[in-house]
Each structure stands twice: as structure tokens, then as C-alpha cells.
PDB file of C-alpha atoms in Angstrom:
ATOM      1  CA  ASP A   6     -12.277   4.551  25.218  1.00 76.00           C
ATOM      2  CA  ALA A   7      -9.617   3.221  22.820  1.00 85.00           C
ATOM      3  CA  SER A   8     -11.448   4.621  19.791  1.00 86.00           C
ATOM      4  CA  VAL A   9     -11.686   8.071  21.341  1.00 90.00           C
ATOM      5  CA  LYS A  10      -8.013   8.020  22.350  1.00 94.00           C
ATOM      6  CA  ALA A  11      -6.934   6.881  18.870  1.00 93.00           C
ATOM      7  CA  GLY A  12      -9.205   9.472  17.222  1.00 93.00           C
ATOM      8  CA  ARG A  13      -7.657  12.212  19.333  1.00 95.00           C
ATOM      9  CA  PHE A  14      -4.172  11.017  18.335  1.00 96.00           C
ATOM     10  CA  VAL A  15      -5.065  10.997  14.609  1.00 96.00           C
ATOM     11  CA  ARG A  16      -6.481  14.524  14.846  1.00 95.00           C
ATOM     12  CA  PHE A  17      -3.361  15.680  16.741  1.00 96.00           C
ATOM     13  CA  CYS A  18      -1.093  14.276  14.006  1.00 97.00           C
ATOM     14  CA  ASP A  19      -3.235  15.903  11.330  1.00 95.00           C
ATOM     15  CA  ALA A  20      -3.151  19.267  13.121  1.00 95.00           C
ATOM     16  CA  PHE A  21       0.668  19.280  13.137  1.00 96.00           C
ATOM     17  CA  ASN A  22       1.139  17.672   9.698  1.00 94.00           C
ATOM     18  CA  ILE A  23       2.609  14.429  11.081  1.00 96.00           C
ATOM     19  CA  PRO A  24       2.139  11.417   8.735  1.00 97.00           C
ATOM     20  CA  ILE A  25       0.167   8.485  10.124  1.00 97.00           C
ATOM     21  CA  VAL A  26       1.367   4.888   9.895  1.00 97.00           C
ATOM     22  CA  THR A  27      -1.289   2.427  11.037  1.00 96.00           C
ATOM     23  CA  PHE A  28      -0.618  -1.222  11.843  1.00 96.00           C
ATOM     24  CA  VAL A  29      -3.918  -3.092  11.751  1.00 93.00           C
ATOM     25  CA  ASP A  30      -4.786  -6.132  13.849  1.00 92.00           C
ATOM     26  CA  VAL A  31      -8.457  -5.772  14.701  1.00 87.00           C
ATOM     27  CA  PRO A  32     -10.730  -8.774  15.190  1.00 79.00           C
ATOM     28  CA  GLY A  33     -13.727  -6.429  14.908  1.00 66.00           C
ATOM     29  CA  PHE A  34     -16.034  -4.628  17.270  1.00 61.00           C
ATOM     30  CA  LEU A  35     -17.494  -6.854  19.974  1.00 61.00           C
ATOM     31  CA  PRO A  36     -21.225  -7.197  19.361  1.00 66.00           C
ATOM     32  CA  GLY A  37     -23.634  -7.186  22.239  1.00 71.00           C
ATOM     33  CA  THR A  38     -26.124  -5.068  24.103  1.00 77.00           C
ATOM     34  CA  ALA A  39     -23.605  -4.057  26.786  1.00 72.00           C
ATOM     35  CA  GLN A  40     -21.292  -2.596  24.135  1.00 69.00           C
ATOM     36  CA  GLU A  41     -24.188  -0.846  22.442  1.00 70.00           C
ATOM     37  CA  HIS A  42     -25.343   0.707  25.720  1.00 70.00           C
ATOM     38  CA  ASN A  43     -21.784   1.910  26.334  1.00 73.00           C
ATOM     39  CA  GLY A  44     -21.840   3.687  22.967  1.00 74.00           C
ATOM     40  CA  ILE A  45     -19.544   1.553  20.805  1.00 77.00           C
ATOM     41  CA  ILE A  46     -21.056   2.989  17.611  1.00 80.00           C
ATOM     42  CA  ARG A  47     -20.635   6.585  18.783  1.00 84.00           C
ATOM     43  CA  GLN A  48     -17.100   5.922  20.038  1.00 85.00           C
ATOM     44  CA  GLY A  49     -16.091   4.133  16.817  1.00 84.00           C
ATOM     45  CA  ALA A  50     -17.585   6.969  14.775  1.00 88.00           C
ATOM     46  CA  LYS A  51     -15.132   9.387  16.371  1.00 90.00           C
ATOM     47  CA  LEU A  52     -12.165   7.366  15.120  1.00 90.00           C
ATOM     48  CA  LEU A  53     -13.818   6.915  11.732  1.00 91.00           C
ATOM     49  CA  TYR A  54     -14.368  10.659  11.464  1.00 92.00           C
ATOM     50  CA  ALA A  55     -10.775  11.430  12.485  1.00 93.00           C
ATOM     51  CA  TYR A  56      -9.308   9.195   9.762  1.00 93.00           C
ATOM     52  CA  ALA A  57     -11.803  10.432   7.149  1.00 91.00           C
ATOM     53  CA  GLU A  58     -10.989  14.094   7.846  1.00 91.00           C
ATOM     54  CA  CYS A  59      -7.241  13.533   8.045  1.00 91.00           C
ATOM     55  CA  THR A  60      -5.241  15.141   5.220  1.00 92.00           C
ATOM     56  CA  VAL A  61      -1.702  13.996   6.074  1.00 95.00           C
ATOM     57  CA  PRO A  62      -0.054  10.971   4.407  1.00 96.00           C
ATOM     58  CA  LYS A  63      -1.609   7.722   5.634  1.00 96.00           C
ATOM     59  CA  VAL A  64       0.178   4.367   5.265  1.00 97.00           C
ATOM     60  CA  THR A  65      -1.537   1.238   6.547  1.00 96.00           C
ATOM     61  CA  VAL A  66      -0.127  -2.256   7.123  1.00 97.00           C
ATOM     62  CA  ILE A  67      -2.505  -5.111   7.901  1.00 95.00           C
ATOM     63  CA  THR A  68      -0.491  -7.502  10.023  1.00 95.00           C
ATOM     64  CA  ARG A  69      -2.983 -10.143  11.133  1.00 92.00           C
ATOM     65  CA  LYS A  70      -6.766  -9.770  11.399  1.00 90.00           C
ATOM     66  CA  ALA A  71      -8.820  -7.037   9.771  1.00 89.00           C
ATOM     67  CA  TYR A  72     -12.495  -7.805  10.221  1.00 86.00           C
ATOM     68  CA  GLY A  73     -15.648  -5.866   9.469  1.00 81.00           C
ATOM     69  CA  GLY A  74     -16.285  -2.282  10.443  1.00 79.00           C
ATOM     70  CA  ALA A  75     -13.196  -2.153  12.621  1.00 79.00           C
ATOM     71  CA  TYR A  76     -11.072  -2.749   9.511  1.00 82.00           C
ATOM     72  CA  ASP A  77     -12.839   0.019   7.611  1.00 84.00           C
ATOM     73  CA  VAL A  78     -12.234   2.499  10.430  1.00 85.00           C
ATOM     74  CA  MET A  79      -8.465   1.848  10.540  1.00 87.00           C
ATOM     75  CA  SER A  80      -7.368   3.991   7.567  1.00 88.00           C
ATOM     76  CA  SER A  81      -8.562   1.585   4.888  1.00 89.00           C
ATOM     77  CA  LYS A  82      -8.759   2.491   1.198  1.00 90.00           C
ATOM     78  CA  HIS A  83     -12.429   3.247   1.850  1.00 87.00           C
ATOM     79  CA  LEU A  84     -11.300   6.179   4.033  1.00 87.00           C
ATOM     80  CA  LYS A  85      -8.766   7.476   1.508  1.00 87.00           C
ATOM     81  CA  GLY A  86      -5.746   5.718   2.960  1.00 91.00           C
ATOM     82  CA  ASP A  87      -2.877   6.596   0.614  1.00 95.00           C
ATOM     83  CA  VAL A  88      -1.076   3.243   0.690  1.00 96.00           C
ATOM     84  CA  ASN A  89      -2.379  -0.018   2.135  1.00 96.00           C
ATOM     85  CA  TYR A  90      -0.286  -3.152   2.516  1.00 97.00           C
ATOM     86  CA  ALA A  91      -1.041  -6.588   3.904  1.00 96.00           C
ATOM     87  CA  TRP A  92       1.268  -9.292   5.160  1.00 96.00           C
ATOM     88  CA  PRO A  93       0.794 -12.723   3.520  1.00 95.00           C
ATOM     89  CA  SER A  94      -0.602 -14.200   6.742  1.00 91.00           C
ATOM     90  CA  SER A  95      -3.224 -11.484   7.220  1.00 92.00           C
ATOM     91  CA  GLU A  96      -6.960 -12.099   7.097  1.00 87.00           C
ATOM     92  CA  ILE A  97      -9.254  -9.474   5.618  1.00 88.00           C
ATOM     93  CA  ALA A  98     -12.935 -10.314   5.799  1.00 83.00           C
ATOM     94  CA  VAL A  99     -16.327  -9.198   7.041  1.00 80.00           C
ATOM     95  CA  MET A 100     -15.987 -11.479  10.053  1.00 81.00           C
ATOM     96  CA  GLY A 101     -13.933 -14.386  11.318  1.00 79.00           C
ATOM     97  CA  ALA A 102     -14.137 -17.610   9.349  1.00 78.00           C
ATOM     98  CA  LYS A 103     -15.592 -19.717  12.166  1.00 78.00           C
ATOM     99  CA  GLY A 104     -18.353 -17.222  12.945  1.00 79.00           C
ATOM    100  CA  ALA A 105     -19.232 -16.827   9.266  1.00 80.00           C
ATOM    101  CA  VAL A 106     -19.338 -20.579   8.702  1.00 82.00           C
ATOM    102  CA  GLU A 107     -21.569 -21.132  11.737  1.00 81.00           C
ATOM    103  CA  ILE A 108     -24.033 -18.588  10.333  1.00 83.00           C
ATOM    104  CA  ILE A 109     -23.903 -19.726   6.697  1.00 83.00           C
ATOM    105  CA  PHE A 110     -23.965 -23.488   7.309  1.00 81.00           C
ATOM    106  CA  ARG A 111     -25.889 -23.404  10.598  1.00 81.00           C
ATOM    107  CA  GLY A 112     -23.361 -25.487  12.517  1.00 72.00           C
ATOM    108  CA  LYS A 113     -22.965 -28.307   9.963  1.00 79.00           C
ATOM    109  CA  ASN A 114     -19.437 -29.407   8.953  1.00 80.00           C
ATOM    110  CA  VAL A 115     -17.955 -26.400  10.758  1.00 81.00           C
ATOM    111  CA  GLU A 116     -14.295 -27.486  10.702  1.00 82.00           C
ATOM    112  CA  GLU A 117     -14.285 -28.516   7.031  1.00 84.00           C
ATOM    113  CA  GLU A 118     -16.213 -25.462   5.882  1.00 82.00           C
ATOM    114  CA  THR A 119     -14.039 -23.149   8.014  1.00 83.00           C
ATOM    115  CA  LYS A 120     -10.922 -24.322   6.158  1.00 84.00           C
ATOM    116  CA  ARG A 121     -12.631 -23.800   2.796  1.00 84.00           C
ATOM    117  CA  TYR A 122     -13.857 -20.350   3.859  1.00 83.00           C
ATOM    118  CA  GLU A 123     -10.371 -19.307   5.019  1.00 80.00           C
ATOM    119  CA  GLU A 124      -8.801 -20.429   1.734  1.00 79.00           C
ATOM    120  CA  ARG A 125     -11.420 -18.680  -0.345  1.00 81.00           C
ATOM    121  CA  PHE A 126     -12.159 -15.453   1.565  1.00 79.00           C
ATOM    122  CA  ALA A 127      -9.995 -14.813   4.635  1.00 77.00           C
ATOM    123  CA  ASN A 128      -6.737 -13.996   2.871  1.00 83.00           C
ATOM    124  CA  PRO A 129      -5.205 -10.811   1.464  1.00 91.00           C
ATOM    125  CA  MET A 130      -5.451 -11.927  -2.178  1.00 91.00           C
ATOM    126  CA  VAL A 131      -9.189 -11.303  -2.335  1.00 88.00           C
ATOM    127  CA  ALA A 132      -8.741  -7.771  -0.966  1.00 88.00           C
ATOM    128  CA  ALA A 133      -5.804  -7.111  -3.312  1.00 92.00           C
ATOM    129  CA  ASN A 134      -7.830  -8.251  -6.333  1.00 91.00           C
ATOM    130  CA  ARG A 135     -10.575  -5.819  -5.381  1.00 90.00           C
ATOM    131  CA  GLY A 136      -8.143  -2.920  -4.888  1.00 91.00           C
ATOM    132  CA  PHE A 137      -8.523  -2.663  -1.116  1.00 92.00           C
ATOM    133  CA  VAL A 138      -4.827  -3.474  -0.639  1.00 94.00           C
ATOM    134  CA  ASP A 139      -2.073  -2.034  -2.830  1.00 96.00           C
ATOM    135  CA  ASP A 140       0.393  -4.857  -2.308  1.00 96.00           C
ATOM    136  CA  ILE A 141       1.041  -7.960  -0.242  1.00 96.00           C
ATOM    137  CA  ILE A 142       4.469  -7.612   1.336  1.00 97.00           C
ATOM    138  CA  ASN A 143       6.647  -9.750   3.570  1.00 97.00           C
ATOM    139  CA  PRO A 144       7.150  -8.481   7.116  1.00 97.00           C
ATOM    140  CA  SER A 145      10.879  -8.020   6.411  1.00 97.00           C
ATOM    141  CA  GLU A 146      10.058  -5.495   3.636  1.00 97.00           C
ATOM    142  CA  THR A 147       7.704  -3.385   5.747  1.00 97.00           C
ATOM    143  CA  ARG A 148      10.123  -0.781   7.100  1.00 97.00           C
ATOM    144  CA  GLU A 149      11.710  -0.070   3.718  1.00 97.00           C
ATOM    145  CA  ARG A 150       8.333   0.219   1.955  1.00 97.00           C
ATOM    146  CA  ILE A 151       6.951   2.586   4.592  1.00 98.00           C
ATOM    147  CA  ILE A 152      10.034   4.825   4.345  1.00 97.00           C
ATOM    148  CA  ASP A 153       9.762   4.912   0.530  1.00 97.00           C
ATOM    149  CA  ASP A 154       6.062   5.750   0.715  1.00 97.00           C
ATOM    150  CA  LEU A 155       6.548   8.526   3.254  1.00 97.00           C
ATOM    151  CA  ARG A 156       9.226  10.058   1.011  1.00 97.00           C
ATOM    152  CA  LEU A 157       6.855   9.852  -1.957  1.00 96.00           C
ATOM    153  CA  LEU A 158       3.962  11.367   0.020  1.00 96.00           C
ATOM    154  CA  LYS A 159       6.083  14.086   1.638  1.00 93.00           C
ATOM    155  CA  SER A 160       4.582  16.813  -0.535  1.00 92.00           C
ATOM    156  CA  LYS A 161       0.999  15.510  -0.440  1.00 90.00           C
ATOM    157  CA  LYS A 162      -1.610  18.265  -0.686  1.00 87.00           C
ATOM    158  CA  ASP A 163      -5.180  17.160  -0.128  1.00 83.00           C
ATOM    159  CA  GLN A 164      -7.503  19.672  -1.787  1.00 80.00           C
ATOM    160  CA  ARG A 165     -10.936  19.769  -0.234  1.00 81.00           C
ATOM    161  CA  PRO A 166     -13.825  22.152  -0.722  1.00 83.00           C
ATOM    162  CA  TRP A 167     -13.834  25.013   1.760  1.00 83.00           C
ATOM    163  CA  ARG A 168     -16.081  24.790   4.774  1.00 83.00           C
ATOM    164  CA  LYS A 169     -15.931  26.364   8.163  1.00 80.00           C
ATOM    165  CA  HIS A 170     -15.660  23.057  10.066  1.00 80.00           C
ATOM    166  CA  GLY A 171     -16.921  19.495  10.057  1.00 82.00           C
ATOM    167  CA  ASN A 172     -19.618  17.963  12.195  1.00 82.00           C
ATOM    168  CA  ILE A 173     -17.700  15.567  14.433  1.00 81.00           C
ATOM    169  CA  PRO A 174     -19.854  12.951  16.196  1.00 78.00           C
ATOM    170  CA  LEU A 175     -19.921  14.056  19.819  1.00 74.00           C
TER     171      LEU A 175
END
């Protein structure tokens, strides 16, 4: 239900030309058959579609965890987010370090390998080097940077090819 509610909010903001500021702390979608039967993919697709179709300024700040598909859905650079920041303590990865290490190393040296994995992959530097994050900022700078970005993006015009309407996942 949270994805549908958030998708509705994003579409509302887009309809009335209200910029969207997204603070990301998502540990990922919970995997499991119960979630699949309840339509987690369909529900998540609605939020994904809302952000992808949105034409207003989008500023994103990753505050803590940003894992997997849930990270992509939350106005990432992959969905044409205008500006994406990360705090130094944030983790941006496909999945949590412990879960990844248990899969990769099959339960051997989990604690040691988890620390190595976190240092190597689960930090904002990797994402910044790949262009997924524009800058790594301190939490105390966040408000000022968002205000500056919204001023810069005030006159944003997103030109898209004409079409009657999209095909929202219902």
C-alpha cells in the first residue's frame, strides 16, 4: 500500500507542478512468496511509473540505506532524478552486505567478509564514481543544497514526445 500511496503523491505533485524532494532510506523490497502473492511487483511498478513520468524538479538525498530495486524506484538517476546526493554514512548497493556475503561466500568467514564488502561496495563513493550520485554531502549541508537546487531547477522544462497518455500499471 505504501508504494501506491507514494505513487499517488508523486503524480499529484507533478499535476500541480510541485517539485519533489525525496529522502531515501530503503532496505529493499522484502522477498518472499507472501509479498509476491500480495502484488509487490505490481505495487512497486506504480511508484516506479510515477517517478519515471514525473516532469517536475526532482532532488533526492540518500540518508542511510538504498538497496536494490527499491533504491532505483526512489527517484534515482536511472529514473531521471535531476540531482542526487548521498550522506557519507549511506549505503548504496544491490543488497545488504551480510546477505550478499552469505550468498557469495556460502556462510564462510561471514563477519570478516562482511566488513570487507562494506568497505568495498556498500558506501556512497562507488555510486558517486559511477555517476549515480552527484555529490556526497554532510547532513548539515542538506537544506542549503536542496534550496540552491530548487532555485536552479525552478524553470525546468522537460520536453517529451507527444502522446495521448501513458500506460500506467494497474
